[in-house]
Short mmCIF file of C-alpha atoms and ligand atoms in Angstrom, two decimals:
data_model
loop_
_atom_site.label_atom_id
_atom_site.label_comp_id
_atom_site.label_asym_id
_atom_site.label_seq_id
_atom_site.Cartn_x
_atom_site.Cartn_y
_atom_site.Cartn_z
CA UNK A 1 35.89 13.57 48.21
CA UNK A 2 32.64 13.72 49.20
CA UNK A 3 32.74 11.56 53.40
CA UNK A 4 29.14 11.13 53.87
CA UNK A 5 28.27 7.80 52.71
CA UNK A 6 27.09 7.29 49.32
CA UNK A 7 22.86 6.40 48.87
CA UNK A 8 22.65 3.38 46.48
CA UNK A 9 19.51 2.15 44.61
CA UNK A 10 17.79 -0.62 45.45
CA UNK A 11 14.93 -2.28 43.15
CA UNK A 12 12.59 -5.18 43.56
CA UNK A 13 10.94 -6.48 40.35
CA UNK A 14 7.61 -7.55 41.41
CA UNK A 15 6.35 -10.35 39.82
CA UNK A 16 5.34 -13.86 40.11
CA UNK A 17 7.27 -17.01 40.35
CA UNK A 18 6.54 -18.29 36.87
CA UNK A 19 6.85 -14.76 35.51
CA UNK A 20 11.15 -15.10 34.89
CA UNK A 21 12.20 -15.99 31.61
CA UNK A 22 13.99 -18.97 32.72
CA UNK A 23 10.15 -20.50 33.61
CA UNK A 24 8.20 -19.14 30.78
CA UNK A 25 9.72 -21.80 28.27
CA UNK A 26 7.46 -24.84 30.42
CA UNK A 27 4.71 -22.28 31.12
CA UNK A 28 2.62 -21.09 28.81
CA UNK A 29 0.67 -17.63 29.57
CA UNK A 30 -2.21 -19.11 28.93
CA UNK A 31 -1.53 -21.52 31.94
CA UNK A 32 -1.17 -18.09 34.18
CA UNK A 33 -4.04 -17.66 35.41
CA UNK A 34 -4.71 -20.77 37.04
CA UNK A 35 -1.51 -20.95 39.09
CA UNK A 36 -1.89 -19.73 42.81
CA UNK A 37 -0.32 -16.46 43.42
CA UNK A 38 1.87 -16.16 45.52
CA UNK A 39 3.58 -12.26 44.94
CA UNK A 40 1.59 -10.32 47.55
CA UNK A 41 2.35 -11.82 50.95
CA UNK A 42 6.38 -12.03 49.10
CA UNK A 43 6.06 -8.84 48.09
CA UNK A 44 4.78 -7.60 51.74
CA UNK A 45 7.65 -9.30 53.31
CA UNK A 46 9.71 -6.58 51.48
CA UNK A 47 7.59 -4.06 52.64
CA UNK A 48 8.06 -5.04 56.52
CA UNK A 49 11.40 -4.90 55.83
CA UNK A 50 12.25 -2.07 54.05
CA UNK A 51 10.38 -0.59 56.58
CA UNK A 52 12.19 -1.81 59.28
CA UNK A 53 15.34 -0.36 57.47
CA UNK A 54 13.81 2.11 56.85
CA UNK A 55 14.84 1.73 53.30
CA UNK A 56 12.70 3.39 50.23
CA UNK A 57 13.34 2.11 47.24
CA UNK A 58 12.08 2.09 43.68
CA UNK A 59 9.51 -1.20 42.61
CA UNK A 60 8.98 -2.24 39.48
CA UNK A 61 5.90 -3.65 38.45
CA UNK A 62 4.70 -5.88 35.96
CA UNK A 63 1.32 -5.09 34.55
CA UNK A 64 -0.47 -8.09 34.85
CA UNK A 65 0.27 -8.75 38.78
CA UNK A 66 -1.14 -4.64 38.66
CA UNK A 67 -4.22 -5.40 37.01
CA UNK A 68 -5.04 -8.81 38.85
CA UNK A 69 -3.54 -6.73 42.37
CA UNK A 70 -4.16 -3.63 42.94
CA UNK A 71 -4.33 -3.02 46.72
CA UNK A 72 -0.90 -4.11 46.54
CA UNK A 73 0.81 -1.79 44.12
CA UNK A 74 -1.35 1.05 46.31
CA UNK A 75 0.88 -0.64 49.47
CA UNK A 76 3.74 -0.20 47.64
CA UNK A 77 2.58 3.82 47.43
CA UNK A 78 1.10 4.45 50.28
CA UNK A 79 4.59 3.53 52.33
CA UNK A 80 6.55 5.36 50.53
CA UNK A 81 8.91 3.74 47.28
CA UNK A 82 8.29 5.04 43.98
CA UNK A 83 6.38 2.91 41.60
CA UNK A 84 8.13 2.16 38.36
CA UNK A 85 7.31 -0.23 35.25
CA UNK A 86 8.38 -3.95 34.71
CA UNK A 87 6.25 -4.29 31.32
CA UNK A 88 3.24 -6.33 31.41
CA UNK A 89 3.42 -9.87 29.17
CA UNK A 90 6.74 -9.92 30.91
CA UNK A 91 8.23 -10.61 27.00
CA UNK A 92 11.19 -9.94 25.69
CA UNK A 93 11.83 -6.44 24.72
CA UNK A 94 14.23 -8.15 20.96
CA UNK A 95 11.16 -9.66 20.63
CA UNK A 96 9.53 -7.58 20.19
CA UNK A 97 8.81 -4.97 17.50
CA UNK A 98 8.72 -1.31 18.61
CA UNK A 99 5.15 -0.77 17.51
CA UNK A 100 4.75 -4.83 20.05
CA UNK A 101 7.10 -2.82 22.07
CA UNK A 102 4.74 0.60 22.34
CA UNK A 103 1.72 -0.94 22.96
CA UNK A 104 2.93 -3.77 25.78
CA UNK A 105 4.67 -0.78 27.90
CA UNK A 106 1.17 1.74 27.31
CA UNK A 107 -0.89 -1.14 28.72
CA UNK A 108 1.55 -2.18 31.55
CA UNK A 109 1.97 1.92 32.34
CA UNK A 110 -2.56 2.08 32.28
CA UNK A 111 -2.70 -1.13 35.02
CA UNK A 112 -0.05 0.40 37.01
CA UNK A 113 -1.99 4.00 37.46
CA UNK A 114 -5.13 2.68 37.50
CA UNK A 115 -3.91 0.85 40.13
CA UNK A 116 -2.43 3.65 42.32
CA UNK A 117 -2.78 6.71 40.42
CA UNK A 118 0.87 7.24 40.32
CA UNK A 119 2.83 7.08 36.96
CA UNK A 120 5.66 5.11 36.68
CA UNK A 121 8.43 7.08 35.19
CA UNK A 122 11.11 4.36 35.40
CA UNK A 123 11.16 1.20 33.40
CA UNK A 124 13.14 -2.02 33.93
CA UNK A 125 12.77 -4.68 30.65
CA UNK A 126 12.02 -8.04 31.60
CA UNK A 127 15.38 -9.83 31.96
CA UNK A 128 17.34 -7.21 30.85
CA UNK A 129 16.79 -7.22 26.58
CA UNK A 130 18.34 -3.83 26.02
CA UNK A 131 20.47 -4.89 24.00
CA UNK A 132 22.03 -3.52 20.50
CA UNK A 133 19.45 -5.46 18.99
CA UNK A 134 17.10 -3.41 20.57
CA UNK A 135 18.10 -0.41 21.75
CA UNK A 136 15.16 1.39 20.20
CA UNK A 137 13.43 0.58 22.90
CA UNK A 138 14.35 3.55 24.74
CA UNK A 139 13.23 5.92 22.61
CA UNK A 140 10.01 4.75 22.51
CA UNK A 141 10.43 4.67 26.07
CA UNK A 142 10.97 8.02 26.51
CA UNK A 143 8.44 9.14 24.21
CA UNK A 144 6.21 6.60 26.82
CA UNK A 145 7.01 10.09 29.27
CA UNK A 146 9.90 7.31 31.09
CA UNK A 147 12.63 9.40 32.38
CA UNK A 148 14.17 6.49 33.85
CA UNK A 149 15.28 2.99 32.40
CA UNK A 150 16.94 0.04 34.48
CA UNK A 151 17.36 -2.48 31.30
CA UNK A 152 20.89 -2.75 30.23
CA UNK A 153 23.44 -5.22 32.38
CA UNK A 154 26.71 -4.03 31.00
CA UNK A 155 28.09 -7.42 31.41
CA UNK A 156 28.97 -10.47 28.78
CA UNK A 157 26.17 -12.98 28.93
CA UNK A 158 24.17 -15.33 26.47
CA UNK A 159 20.82 -13.72 26.92
CA UNK A 160 21.07 -10.53 27.28
CA UNK A 161 24.02 -7.51 28.38
CA UNK A 162 26.48 -5.11 26.26
CA UNK A 163 29.37 -5.69 26.40
CA UNK A 164 31.29 -2.39 27.16
CA UNK A 165 28.55 0.00 28.08
CA UNK A 166 29.26 2.66 30.60
CA UNK A 167 28.96 0.46 34.29
CA UNK A 168 27.48 3.88 36.41
CA UNK A 169 24.25 6.30 35.78
CA UNK A 170 24.44 8.33 32.54
CA UNK A 171 21.92 10.48 30.23
CA UNK A 172 21.34 8.70 26.72
CA UNK A 173 19.81 10.92 24.41
CA UNK A 174 16.64 9.79 22.22
CA UNK A 175 14.51 12.00 19.37
CA UNK A 176 12.25 11.50 21.92
CA UNK A 177 13.77 13.41 24.73
CA UNK A 178 16.53 12.15 27.68
CA UNK A 179 16.65 8.55 29.74
CA UNK A 180 18.87 8.73 32.25
CA UNK A 181 20.50 4.98 32.01
CA UNK A 182 21.11 2.89 35.39
CA UNK A 183 23.01 -0.32 35.08
CA UNK A 184 23.20 -2.45 37.11
CA UNK A 185 26.07 -2.90 39.60
CA UNK A 186 29.15 -4.74 38.35
CA UNK A 187 32.32 -3.97 39.11
CA UNK A 188 35.40 -4.11 36.99
CA UNK A 189 38.11 -7.37 38.18
CA UNK A 190 42.16 -6.73 38.23
CA UNK A 191 42.23 -9.01 35.00
CA UNK A 192 39.86 -5.81 33.08
CA UNK A 193 36.32 -8.39 33.32
CA UNK A 194 33.72 -6.71 34.10
CA UNK A 195 31.71 -9.40 36.90
CA UNK A 196 28.60 -9.02 38.02
CA UNK A 197 27.34 -8.17 41.47
CA UNK A 198 23.91 -5.87 41.82
CA UNK A 199 21.94 -9.05 42.26
CA UNK A 200 19.57 -11.82 40.54
CA UNK A 201 21.10 -14.93 40.12
CA UNK A 202 24.80 -13.30 41.56
CA UNK A 203 22.88 -12.15 44.39
CA UNK A 204 21.88 -15.00 46.24
CA UNK A 205 24.38 -18.18 44.37
CA UNK A 206 27.43 -15.81 45.68
CA UNK A 207 28.48 -15.35 49.53
CA UNK A 208 27.30 -12.60 51.28
CA UNK A 209 30.83 -10.94 50.96
CA UNK A 210 30.99 -11.09 47.81
CA UNK A 211 28.42 -8.58 46.89
CA UNK A 212 29.14 -6.24 49.89
CA UNK A 213 33.13 -5.81 48.23
CA UNK A 214 31.80 -5.54 45.40
CA UNK A 215 29.37 -2.50 46.93
CA UNK A 216 32.19 -1.63 49.01
CA UNK A 217 34.56 -0.63 45.84
CA UNK A 218 31.98 0.61 43.18
CA UNK A 219 31.11 3.36 46.38
CA UNK A 220 34.45 3.94 47.75
CA UNK A 221 36.72 3.44 44.95
CA UNK A 222 34.29 5.07 42.59
CA UNK A 223 32.06 7.15 44.75
CA UNK A 224 29.27 5.85 42.28
CA UNK A 225 26.14 4.30 43.72
CA UNK A 226 25.69 0.88 42.99
CA UNK A 227 22.15 -0.95 42.43
CA UNK A 228 20.83 -3.91 43.48
CA UNK A 229 18.06 -6.11 42.38
CA UNK A 230 15.47 -9.42 43.55
CA UNK A 231 12.50 -10.33 42.75
CA UNK A 232 9.56 -11.73 45.51
CA UNK A 233 10.33 -15.28 44.71
CA UNK A 234 14.08 -14.72 44.97
CA UNK A 235 12.41 -15.09 48.91
CA UNK A 236 10.18 -17.73 48.65
CA UNK A 237 11.96 -21.11 49.20
CA UNK A 238 8.35 -23.16 48.78
CA UNK A 239 7.37 -21.95 45.63
CA UNK A 240 6.63 -24.97 43.29
CA UNK A 241 9.42 -25.28 41.06
CA UNK A 242 7.98 -24.79 37.29
CA UNK A 243 11.88 -23.94 35.69
CA UNK A 244 13.32 -27.70 33.82
CA UNK A 245 16.65 -27.72 32.97
CA UNK A 246 19.62 -27.96 35.02
CA UNK A 247 21.19 -24.32 34.07
CA UNK A 248 17.66 -22.86 34.44
CA UNK A 249 16.96 -24.66 37.72
CA UNK A 250 20.02 -23.41 38.82
CA UNK A 251 19.51 -19.73 37.81
CA UNK A 252 16.06 -19.92 38.64
CA UNK A 253 16.20 -21.29 42.54
CA UNK A 254 19.58 -22.32 44.00
CA UNK A 255 20.67 -19.85 47.03
CA UNK A 256 16.39 -18.92 47.27
CA UNK A 257 16.82 -20.24 51.31
CA UNK A 258 18.95 -17.68 52.11
CA UNK A 259 17.95 -14.31 50.04
CA UNK A 260 16.22 -12.67 52.30
CA UNK A 261 19.01 -12.62 55.36
CA UNK A 262 20.96 -11.43 52.21
CA UNK A 263 19.22 -8.53 51.52
CA UNK A 264 18.50 -7.59 55.31
CA UNK A 265 22.07 -7.32 55.95
CA UNK A 266 22.87 -5.58 53.29
CA UNK A 267 20.12 -2.84 54.10
CA UNK A 268 21.82 -2.83 57.33
CA UNK A 269 25.52 -2.16 56.14
CA UNK A 270 24.92 -0.07 52.83
CA UNK A 271 22.52 2.89 52.67
CA UNK A 272 19.78 2.67 50.64
CA UNK A 273 16.91 5.12 48.08
CA UNK A 274 15.18 4.98 45.28
CA UNK A 275 16.32 4.96 41.33
CA UNK A 276 15.21 8.68 40.68
CA UNK A 277 16.00 9.61 44.35
CA UNK A 278 19.64 8.40 43.92
CA UNK A 279 19.63 9.47 40.16
CA UNK A 280 17.22 13.16 39.37
CA UNK A 281 15.82 13.23 35.77
CA UNK A 282 17.99 17.01 35.53
CA UNK A 283 21.52 15.49 36.43
CA UNK A 284 23.79 16.88 34.31
CA UNK A 285 25.56 14.69 31.86
CA UNK A 286 29.28 15.77 33.82
CA UNK A 287 27.49 14.68 37.03
CA UNK A 288 25.93 10.97 36.05
CA UNK A 289 29.64 10.49 34.04
CA UNK A 290 29.78 6.99 32.84
ZN1 ZN B 1 10.96 -10.02 35.12
#
């Protein structure tokens, strides 16, 4: 029995407020260059908070952002965080062919490496869009040099998720090599349902104690790390409200005002580190049990 506190994983998807899939329905790609950028000051707030709490995290950076804000990517690397990849165009993987996915991934890797000199080894798909239909993407990622992926949400959702998927870090063999899969934190409820606790709208909409209890449960009852994620725009109450429709607006903007203090509190109450720091690439299958 391990008495040392378990190190969890904190991750940030570095994208603009006009990149989430909910917003892309109303804002087309050709409008992106004309919209005011807000990603840099919000990411700097996160970097300062992480410094204050002595936390190192994994930053999944959109290639489109890396190309336009190379100084920000360098700053993330300079502060000791893991540089990771969040695609180039923020397109849903299950809408792409394997060849299109490969092109998008390679372009993103180039943009990120050109910005900071570090080739990302960890990948997160836009909107967790590696599902049963796009499971082939893991082989493409291995082919592109990735050792870690955090793109599969082990829940049933209308747009993403694989119901019944293993809930904890585990290696997946592909013909191009092994990938460590790191699912977002979930808890198993007494009725057998799997509930998400790891981030995004769930972290914003539900009270802090819900997330904290979930992380504690994963750490203490299951002796496993919990993977948490959020976005710079989720701590930005001043952002233009671009998503339309009640569900989209709720999923995108509700709870934005209280998000920063929730992250700060999590960082104070739990241990966090990077994806590759918590789950090494060569972890034997028996230790990275699902
Ligand atoms: Zn994203």
